[in-house]
Amino acid sequence: MAAQINPSILSADFARLAEEARAVEGADWLHVDVMDNHFVPNLTLGVPVVESLRKATDIPLDCHLMIEDPDRWAPQYAEAGAGSVTFHAEAAAAPVRLAREIRAKGARASMALKPATPIEPFEDLLPELDMLLIMTVEPGFGGQAFLDIMLPKIRRTRELISRHNLQLWLQVDGGVSAATIERCAEAGADVFVAGSAVYGTDDPAAAVRSLRAQAEETMARAPWACAH
Ligand SMILES: O=C(CO)[C@@H](O)[C@H](O)COP(=O)(O)O
Ligand SMILES: [Fe+2]
């Protein structure tokens, strides 16, 4: 079973984003953290940068919107060229309508849960999504410590995906590194965001390959993956 590794550019050099995208050649997606300084206490980038990044790399863009009012703004990221658009459940007024609008624009629809947000209330929505993002840190910053207390939520989410026989990807985001990726894969994640664990190294592309090998080795013996 394939693991997907999505380097987060939040840990890259924003003055050299095109070069930093080239530095992770071979990554499955480029994770683009959009922050508005309202939903989270940090400000990063918006649609114009996504449009430029789209022209600068062939790696598909995985936009993680940590913004208020995604119902209004999220479709514009699909139009800007994002291959996947993640909105936060805590910020969306109408998540089903928003997921359908993102899909209608040709992008994969994804929803994120902050650490304190349970998965169970969203069980019936899962068929409307292509990916679910479980935050393993509080959103807003890279380089934070992984929250092990999120592992049960990853397991419960994987169980829901299996029970309903969904093709939903399960992404983890925050503190994912060589020290934590195996726990995430064992619990049921199959898409892994890594910012500081990739861009904090001398060879980001090698870090991507190494993380993917670790995740796939773990998935190969994980009961949930064998049941697929
Ligand atoms: O969305 C976020 C932070 O809010 C993440 O995508 C971080 O950018 C991941 O960085 P690391 O924890 O891997 O350094
Ligand atoms: Fe993110």
PDB file of C-alpha atoms and ligand atoms in Angstrom:
ATOM      1  CA  MET A   1       0.000   0.000   0.000  1.00  0.00           C
ATOM      2  CA  ALA A   2       1.415   3.420  -0.905  1.00  0.00           C
ATOM      3  CA  ALA A   3       2.149   6.118   1.631  1.00  0.00           C
ATOM      4  CA  GLN A   4       1.984   9.732   0.468  1.00  0.00           C
ATOM      5  CA  ILE A   5       4.452  12.286   1.810  1.00  0.00           C
ATOM      6  CA  ASN A   6       3.441  15.951   1.573  1.00  0.00           C
ATOM      7  CA  PRO A   7       6.213  18.393   2.579  1.00  0.00           C
ATOM      8  CA  SER A   8       4.784  21.555   4.168  1.00  0.00           C
ATOM      9  CA  ILE A   9       6.240  24.759   2.734  1.00  0.00           C
ATOM     10  CA  LEU A  10       5.521  26.510   6.027  1.00  0.00           C
ATOM     11  CA  SER A  11       8.982  25.292   7.083  1.00  0.00           C
ATOM     12  CA  ALA A  12      10.566  26.335   3.770  1.00  0.00           C
ATOM     13  CA  ASP A  13      12.131  29.671   2.819  1.00  0.00           C
ATOM     14  CA  PHE A  14       9.235  31.845   1.598  1.00  0.00           C
ATOM     15  CA  ALA A  15      11.722  34.026  -0.309  1.00  0.00           C
ATOM     16  CA  ARG A  16      12.636  31.015  -2.494  1.00  0.00           C
ATOM     17  CA  LEU A  17       9.419  29.002  -2.829  1.00  0.00           C
ATOM     18  CA  ALA A  18       9.967  27.849  -6.433  1.00  0.00           C
ATOM     19  CA  GLU A  19      13.437  26.577  -5.504  1.00  0.00           C
ATOM     20  CA  GLU A  20      12.085  24.975  -2.324  1.00  0.00           C
ATOM     21  CA  ALA A  21       9.432  23.154  -4.370  1.00  0.00           C
ATOM     22  CA  ARG A  22      12.192  21.787  -6.621  1.00  0.00           C
ATOM     23  CA  ALA A  23      14.102  20.670  -3.510  1.00  0.00           C
ATOM     24  CA  VAL A  24      11.389  18.098  -2.762  1.00  0.00           C
ATOM     25  CA  GLU A  25      11.150  16.600  -6.248  1.00  0.00           C
ATOM     26  CA  GLY A  26       9.523  13.203  -5.776  1.00  0.00           C
ATOM     27  CA  ALA A  27       7.120  14.338  -3.063  1.00  0.00           C
ATOM     28  CA  ASP A  28       3.544  13.225  -3.611  1.00  0.00           C
ATOM     29  CA  TRP A  29       1.990  16.633  -2.896  1.00  0.00           C
ATOM     30  CA  LEU A  30       3.231  20.046  -1.766  1.00  0.00           C
ATOM     31  CA  HIS A  31       1.377  21.019   1.419  1.00  0.00           C
ATOM     32  CA  VAL A  32       0.544  24.733   1.353  1.00  0.00           C
ATOM     33  CA  ASP A  33      -0.529  26.146   4.720  1.00  0.00           C
ATOM     34  CA  VAL A  34      -2.826  29.125   4.211  1.00  0.00           C
ATOM     35  CA  MET A  35      -3.316  31.152   7.404  1.00  0.00           C
ATOM     36  CA  ASP A  36      -5.368  34.348   7.813  1.00  0.00           C
ATOM     37  CA  ASN A  37      -4.347  35.542  11.305  1.00  0.00           C
ATOM     38  CA  HIS A  38      -7.981  35.084  12.426  1.00  0.00           C
ATOM     39  CA  PHE A  39      -8.676  31.339  12.498  1.00  0.00           C
ATOM     40  CA  VAL A  40      -5.074  30.848  13.702  1.00  0.00           C
ATOM     41  CA  PRO A  41      -2.641  33.434  15.178  1.00  0.00           C
ATOM     42  CA  ASN A  42      -0.402  33.445  12.118  1.00  0.00           C
ATOM     43  CA  LEU A  43      -0.461  34.909   8.598  1.00  0.00           C
ATOM     44  CA  THR A  44       1.095  33.196   5.586  1.00  0.00           C
ATOM     45  CA  LEU A  45      -0.119  33.421   1.992  1.00  0.00           C
ATOM     46  CA  GLY A  46      -3.166  33.518  -0.261  1.00  0.00           C
ATOM     47  CA  VAL A  47      -4.496  32.818  -3.737  1.00  0.00           C
ATOM     48  CA  PRO A  48      -1.881  34.834  -5.730  1.00  0.00           C
ATOM     49  CA  VAL A  49       0.973  32.807  -4.227  1.00  0.00           C
ATOM     50  CA  VAL A  50      -0.860  29.547  -4.932  1.00  0.00           C
ATOM     51  CA  GLU A  51      -1.334  30.640  -8.560  1.00  0.00           C
ATOM     52  CA  SER A  52       2.415  31.347  -8.874  1.00  0.00           C
ATOM     53  CA  LEU A  53       3.394  28.144  -7.099  1.00  0.00           C
ATOM     54  CA  ARG A  54       1.162  26.195  -9.489  1.00  0.00           C
ATOM     55  CA  LYS A  55       3.258  27.528 -12.399  1.00  0.00           C
ATOM     56  CA  ALA A  56       6.543  26.823 -10.598  1.00  0.00           C
ATOM     57  CA  THR A  57       6.132  23.100  -9.885  1.00  0.00           C
ATOM     58  CA  ASP A  58       4.525  19.958 -11.288  1.00  0.00           C
ATOM     59  CA  ILE A  59       3.993  18.610  -7.762  1.00  0.00           C
ATOM     60  CA  PRO A  60       0.242  18.822  -7.038  1.00  0.00           C
ATOM     61  CA  LEU A  61      -0.742  21.366  -4.400  1.00  0.00           C
ATOM     62  CA  ASP A  62      -2.446  20.259  -1.174  1.00  0.00           C
ATOM     63  CA  CYS A  63      -3.855  23.513   0.251  1.00  0.00           C
ATOM     64  CA  HIS A  64      -4.631  23.461   3.973  1.00  0.00           C
ATOM     65  CA  LEU A  65      -6.869  26.447   4.700  1.00  0.00           C
ATOM     66  CA  MET A  66      -6.570  27.631   8.278  1.00  0.00           C
ATOM     67  CA  ILE A  67      -8.909  30.519   7.619  1.00  0.00           C
ATOM     68  CA  GLU A  68     -12.287  31.859   8.647  1.00  0.00           C
ATOM     69  CA  ASP A  69     -15.156  31.712   6.136  1.00  0.00           C
ATOM     70  CA  PRO A  70     -13.813  28.893   3.947  1.00  0.00           C
ATOM     71  CA  ASP A  71     -17.305  28.632   2.459  1.00  0.00           C
ATOM     72  CA  ARG A  72     -16.508  31.886   0.637  1.00  0.00           C
ATOM     73  CA  TRP A  73     -12.776  31.460  -0.076  1.00  0.00           C
ATOM     74  CA  ALA A  74     -12.025  27.727  -0.475  1.00  0.00           C
ATOM     75  CA  PRO A  75     -13.401  27.379  -4.046  1.00  0.00           C
ATOM     76  CA  GLN A  76     -10.961  30.111  -5.171  1.00  0.00           C
ATOM     77  CA  TYR A  77      -8.039  27.864  -4.191  1.00  0.00           C
ATOM     78  CA  ALA A  78      -9.389  25.137  -6.444  1.00  0.00           C
ATOM     79  CA  GLU A  79      -9.682  27.711  -9.233  1.00  0.00           C
ATOM     80  CA  ALA A  80      -6.095  28.850  -8.470  1.00  0.00           C
ATOM     81  CA  GLY A  81      -4.855  25.348  -9.258  1.00  0.00           C
ATOM     82  CA  ALA A  82      -4.869  23.463  -5.944  1.00  0.00           C
ATOM     83  CA  GLY A  83      -5.360  19.744  -6.566  1.00  0.00           C
ATOM     84  CA  SER A  84      -6.734  19.299  -3.053  1.00  0.00           C
ATOM     85  CA  VAL A  85      -8.397  21.879  -0.807  1.00  0.00           C
ATOM     86  CA  THR A  86      -8.753  21.291   2.933  1.00  0.00           C
ATOM     87  CA  PHE A  87     -11.110  23.430   5.001  1.00  0.00           C
ATOM     88  CA  HIS A  88     -11.499  23.232   8.774  1.00  0.00           C
ATOM     89  CA  ALA A  89     -14.704  21.711  10.159  1.00  0.00           C
ATOM     90  CA  GLU A  90     -14.594  24.328  12.928  1.00  0.00           C
ATOM     91  CA  ALA A  91     -14.769  27.173  10.391  1.00  0.00           C
ATOM     92  CA  ALA A  92     -17.197  25.878   7.723  1.00  0.00           C
ATOM     93  CA  ALA A  93     -20.854  26.965   7.892  1.00  0.00           C
ATOM     94  CA  ALA A  94     -21.997  24.346   5.341  1.00  0.00           C
ATOM     95  CA  PRO A  95     -19.353  21.611   4.966  1.00  0.00           C
ATOM     96  CA  VAL A  96     -21.342  19.357   2.619  1.00  0.00           C
ATOM     97  CA  ARG A  97     -22.176  22.210   0.226  1.00  0.00           C
ATOM     98  CA  LEU A  98     -18.542  23.403   0.407  1.00  0.00           C
ATOM     99  CA  ALA A  99     -17.106  19.934  -0.268  1.00  0.00           C
ATOM    100  CA  ARG A 100     -19.400  19.566  -3.296  1.00  0.00           C
ATOM    101  CA  GLU A 101     -18.380  23.014  -4.578  1.00  0.00           C
ATOM    102  CA  ILE A 102     -14.674  22.187  -4.271  1.00  0.00           C
ATOM    103  CA  ARG A 103     -15.214  18.911  -6.148  1.00  0.00           C
ATOM    104  CA  ALA A 104     -17.251  20.730  -8.798  1.00  0.00           C
ATOM    105  CA  LYS A 105     -14.226  22.990  -9.356  1.00  0.00           C
ATOM    106  CA  GLY A 106     -12.149  19.875 -10.098  1.00  0.00           C
ATOM    107  CA  ALA A 107     -10.186  19.600  -6.833  1.00  0.00           C
ATOM    108  CA  ARG A 108     -10.250  16.912  -4.155  1.00  0.00           C
ATOM    109  CA  ALA A 109     -12.347  17.968  -1.145  1.00  0.00           C
ATOM    110  CA  SER A 110     -10.783  17.577   2.295  1.00  0.00           C
ATOM    111  CA  MET A 111     -11.820  18.515   5.826  1.00  0.00           C
ATOM    112  CA  ALA A 112      -9.518  19.098   8.821  1.00  0.00           C
ATOM    113  CA  LEU A 113     -10.174  18.546  12.522  1.00  0.00           C
ATOM    114  CA  LYS A 114      -8.313  20.421  15.264  1.00  0.00           C
ATOM    115  CA  PRO A 115      -7.115  18.223  18.147  1.00  0.00           C
ATOM    116  CA  ALA A 116     -10.177  18.917  20.346  1.00  0.00           C
ATOM    117  CA  THR A 117     -12.695  18.233  17.556  1.00  0.00           C
ATOM    118  CA  PRO A 118     -14.062  14.639  17.558  1.00  0.00           C
ATOM    119  CA  ILE A 119     -14.541  12.658  14.344  1.00  0.00           C
ATOM    120  CA  GLU A 120     -17.794  10.932  15.324  1.00  0.00           C
ATOM    121  CA  PRO A 121     -20.183  13.855  14.603  1.00  0.00           C
ATOM    122  CA  PHE A 122     -18.910  13.872  10.990  1.00  0.00           C
ATOM    123  CA  GLU A 123     -19.350  10.135  10.263  1.00  0.00           C
ATOM    124  CA  ASP A 124     -22.266  10.741   7.868  1.00  0.00           C
ATOM    125  CA  LEU A 125     -20.315  13.421   5.947  1.00  0.00           C
ATOM    126  CA  LEU A 126     -17.315  11.228   5.162  1.00  0.00           C
ATOM    127  CA  PRO A 127     -18.617  10.019   1.753  1.00  0.00           C
ATOM    128  CA  GLU A 128     -18.619  13.675   0.635  1.00  0.00           C
ATOM    129  CA  LEU A 129     -14.859  13.907   1.218  1.00  0.00           C
ATOM    130  CA  ASP A 130     -11.762  12.678  -0.583  1.00  0.00           C
ATOM    131  CA  MET A 131      -9.490  13.186   2.429  1.00  0.00           C
ATOM    132  CA  LEU A 132      -9.759  13.832   6.167  1.00  0.00           C
ATOM    133  CA  LEU A 133      -6.934  15.744   7.878  1.00  0.00           C
ATOM    134  CA  ILE A 134      -6.354  15.009  11.566  1.00  0.00           C
ATOM    135  CA  MET A 135      -4.235  17.742  13.159  1.00  0.00           C
ATOM    136  CA  THR A 136      -1.591  16.255  15.429  1.00  0.00           C
ATOM    137  CA  VAL A 137      -0.649  19.708  16.752  1.00  0.00           C
ATOM    138  CA  GLU A 138      -2.705  22.860  17.375  1.00  0.00           C
ATOM    139  CA  PRO A 139      -2.827  24.620  13.973  1.00  0.00           C
ATOM    140  CA  GLY A 140      -0.824  27.789  13.352  1.00  0.00           C
ATOM    141  CA  PHE A 141       2.855  26.925  13.439  1.00  0.00           C
ATOM    142  CA  GLY A 142       5.395  24.384  12.223  1.00  0.00           C
ATOM    143  CA  GLY A 143       8.000  22.691  14.413  1.00  0.00           C
ATOM    144  CA  GLN A 144       5.641  21.798  17.264  1.00  0.00           C
ATOM    145  CA  ALA A 145       5.744  18.575  19.271  1.00  0.00           C
ATOM    146  CA  PHE A 146       3.553  15.694  18.015  1.00  0.00           C
ATOM    147  CA  LEU A 147       0.434  15.051  20.144  1.00  0.00           C
ATOM    148  CA  ASP A 148       0.397  11.303  20.870  1.00  0.00           C
ATOM    149  CA  ILE A 149      -3.087  11.738  22.327  1.00  0.00           C
ATOM    150  CA  MET A 150      -4.333  12.025  18.725  1.00  0.00           C
ATOM    151  CA  LEU A 151      -3.455   8.379  17.957  1.00  0.00           C
ATOM    152  CA  PRO A 152      -6.809   6.990  19.235  1.00  0.00           C
ATOM    153  CA  LYS A 153      -8.667   9.498  17.016  1.00  0.00           C
ATOM    154  CA  ILE A 154      -6.628   8.304  14.010  1.00  0.00           C
ATOM    155  CA  ARG A 155      -7.542   4.688  14.871  1.00  0.00           C
ATOM    156  CA  ARG A 156     -11.251   5.504  15.277  1.00  0.00           C
ATOM    157  CA  THR A 157     -11.257   7.381  11.977  1.00  0.00           C
ATOM    158  CA  ARG A 158      -9.578   4.467  10.180  1.00  0.00           C
ATOM    159  CA  GLU A 159     -12.234   2.165  11.664  1.00  0.00           C
ATOM    160  CA  LEU A 160     -15.010   4.401  10.275  1.00  0.00           C
ATOM    161  CA  ILE A 161     -13.348   4.423   6.832  1.00  0.00           C
ATOM    162  CA  SER A 162     -13.127   0.620   6.887  1.00  0.00           C
ATOM    163  CA  ARG A 163     -16.671   0.160   8.255  1.00  0.00           C
ATOM    164  CA  HIS A 164     -18.188   2.272   5.462  1.00  0.00           C
ATOM    165  CA  ASN A 165     -15.738   0.938   2.868  1.00  0.00           C
ATOM    166  CA  LEU A 166     -14.744   4.473   1.828  1.00  0.00           C
ATOM    167  CA  GLN A 167     -11.895   5.472  -0.484  1.00  0.00           C
ATOM    168  CA  LEU A 168     -11.120   8.382   1.853  1.00  0.00           C
ATOM    169  CA  TRP A 169      -7.462   9.291   2.425  1.00  0.00           C
ATOM    170  CA  LEU A 170      -6.479   9.832   6.073  1.00  0.00           C
ATOM    171  CA  GLN A 171      -3.898  12.623   6.488  1.00  0.00           C
ATOM    172  CA  VAL A 172      -1.944  13.556   9.610  1.00  0.00           C
ATOM    173  CA  ASP A 173      -0.420  16.984   9.994  1.00  0.00           C
ATOM    174  CA  GLY A 174       1.847  18.363  12.698  1.00  0.00           C
ATOM    175  CA  GLY A 175       4.995  17.003  14.323  1.00  0.00           C
ATOM    176  CA  VAL A 176       5.282  14.145  11.827  1.00  0.00           C
ATOM    177  CA  SER A 177       8.897  12.971  11.664  1.00  0.00           C
ATOM    178  CA  ALA A 178      11.092   9.860  11.650  1.00  0.00           C
ATOM    179  CA  ALA A 179      10.273   9.565  15.361  1.00  0.00           C
ATOM    180  CA  THR A 180       6.479   9.691  14.957  1.00  0.00           C
ATOM    181  CA  ILE A 181       5.492   8.584  11.432  1.00  0.00           C
ATOM    182  CA  GLU A 182       5.419   4.869  12.282  1.00  0.00           C
ATOM    183  CA  ARG A 183       2.897   5.458  15.088  1.00  0.00           C
ATOM    184  CA  CYS A 184       0.714   7.388  12.641  1.00  0.00           C
ATOM    185  CA  ALA A 185       0.918   4.676   9.963  1.00  0.00           C
ATOM    186  CA  GLU A 186       0.246   1.910  12.478  1.00  0.00           C
ATOM    187  CA  ALA A 187      -2.840   3.829  13.705  1.00  0.00           C
ATOM    188  CA  GLY A 188      -4.248   4.182  10.192  1.00  0.00           C
ATOM    189  CA  ALA A 189      -2.866   7.279   8.463  1.00  0.00           C
ATOM    190  CA  ASP A 190      -1.823   6.981   4.798  1.00  0.00           C
ATOM    191  CA  VAL A 191      -1.003  10.617   3.922  1.00  0.00           C
ATOM    192  CA  PHE A 192       1.698  12.382   5.947  1.00  0.00           C
ATOM    193  CA  VAL A 193       2.446  16.094   6.119  1.00  0.00           C
ATOM    194  CA  ALA A 194       5.998  16.921   7.211  1.00  0.00           C
ATOM    195  CA  GLY A 195       7.390  20.439   7.414  1.00  0.00           C
ATOM    196  CA  SER A 196      10.387  20.730   9.726  1.00  0.00           C
ATOM    197  CA  ALA A 197      11.238  17.020   9.328  1.00  0.00           C
ATOM    198  CA  VAL A 198      11.797  17.686   5.607  1.00  0.00           C
ATOM    199  CA  TYR A 199      12.899  21.310   5.228  1.00  0.00           C
ATOM    200  CA  GLY A 200      14.923  21.185   8.432  1.00  0.00           C
ATOM    201  CA  THR A 201      17.351  18.738   6.811  1.00  0.00           C
ATOM    202  CA  ASP A 202      20.304  19.141   4.407  1.00  0.00           C
ATOM    203  CA  ASP A 203      18.580  16.969   1.794  1.00  0.00           C
ATOM    204  CA  PRO A 204      14.786  17.462   1.750  1.00  0.00           C
ATOM    205  CA  ALA A 205      14.231  15.028  -1.129  1.00  0.00           C
ATOM    206  CA  ALA A 206      16.120  12.307   0.760  1.00  0.00           C
ATOM    207  CA  ALA A 207      14.035  13.041   3.876  1.00  0.00           C
ATOM    208  CA  VAL A 208      10.855  12.543   1.816  1.00  0.00           C
ATOM    209  CA  ARG A 209      12.122   9.187   0.517  1.00  0.00           C
ATOM    210  CA  SER A 210      13.144   8.055   3.999  1.00  0.00           C
ATOM    211  CA  LEU A 211       9.798   9.024   5.582  1.00  0.00           C
ATOM    212  CA  ARG A 212       7.911   7.242   2.790  1.00  0.00           C
ATOM    213  CA  ALA A 213       9.977   4.067   3.312  1.00  0.00           C
ATOM    214  CA  GLN A 214       9.295   4.149   7.054  1.00  0.00           C
ATOM    215  CA  ALA A 215       5.558   4.654   6.562  1.00  0.00           C
ATOM    216  CA  GLU A 216       5.233   1.945   3.897  1.00  0.00           C
ATOM    217  CA  GLU A 217       7.214  -0.557   5.938  1.00  0.00           C
ATOM    218  CA  THR A 218       4.845   0.054   8.879  1.00  0.00           C
ATOM    219  CA  MET A 219       1.732  -0.044   6.692  1.00  0.00           C
ATOM    220  CA  ALA A 220       2.828  -3.359   5.181  1.00  0.00           C
ATOM    221  CA  ARG A 221       2.343  -5.018   8.579  1.00  0.00           C
ATOM    222  CA  ALA A 222      -0.476  -2.832   9.956  1.00  0.00           C
ATOM    223  CA  PRO A 223      -3.698  -4.858  10.412  1.00  0.00           C
ATOM    224  CA  TRP A 224      -5.843  -2.077   8.908  1.00  0.00           C
ATOM    225  CA  ALA A 225      -3.795  -1.980   5.689  1.00  0.00           C
ATOM    226  CA  CYS A 226      -3.726  -5.764   5.358  1.00  0.00           C
ATOM    227  CA  ALA A 227      -7.532  -5.800   5.602  1.00  0.00           C
ATOM    228  CA  HIS A 228      -7.756  -3.599   2.464  1.00  0.00           C
TER     229      HIS A 228
HETATM  230  O1  LIG B   1      -0.827  23.081   9.311  1.00  0.00           O
HETATM  231  C1  LIG B   1       0.246  23.031   9.902  1.00  0.00           C
HETATM  232  C2  LIG B   1       0.494  23.900  11.099  1.00  0.00           C
HETATM  233  O2  LIG B   1      -0.683  24.595  11.418  1.00  0.00           O
HETATM  234  C3  LIG B   1       1.255  22.072   9.467  1.00  0.00           C
HETATM  235  O3  LIG B   1       1.097  21.751   8.068  1.00  0.00           O
HETATM  236  C4  LIG B   1       2.702  22.419   9.772  1.00  0.00           C
HETATM  237  O4  LIG B   1       3.216  23.236   8.761  1.00  0.00           O
HETATM  238  C5  LIG B   1       3.493  21.143   9.842  1.00  0.00           C
HETATM  239  O5  LIG B   1       4.822  21.466  10.216  1.00  0.00           O
HETATM  240  P1  LIG B   1       5.666  20.390  11.083  1.00  0.00           P
HETATM  241  O6  LIG B   1       4.929  20.175  12.378  1.00  0.00           O
HETATM  242  O7  LIG B   1       5.725  19.136  10.261  1.00  0.00           O
HETATM  243  O8  LIG B   1       7.019  21.031  11.270  1.00  0.00           O
HETATM  244 FE    FE B   2      -1.011  22.003   7.415  1.00  0.00          FE
END
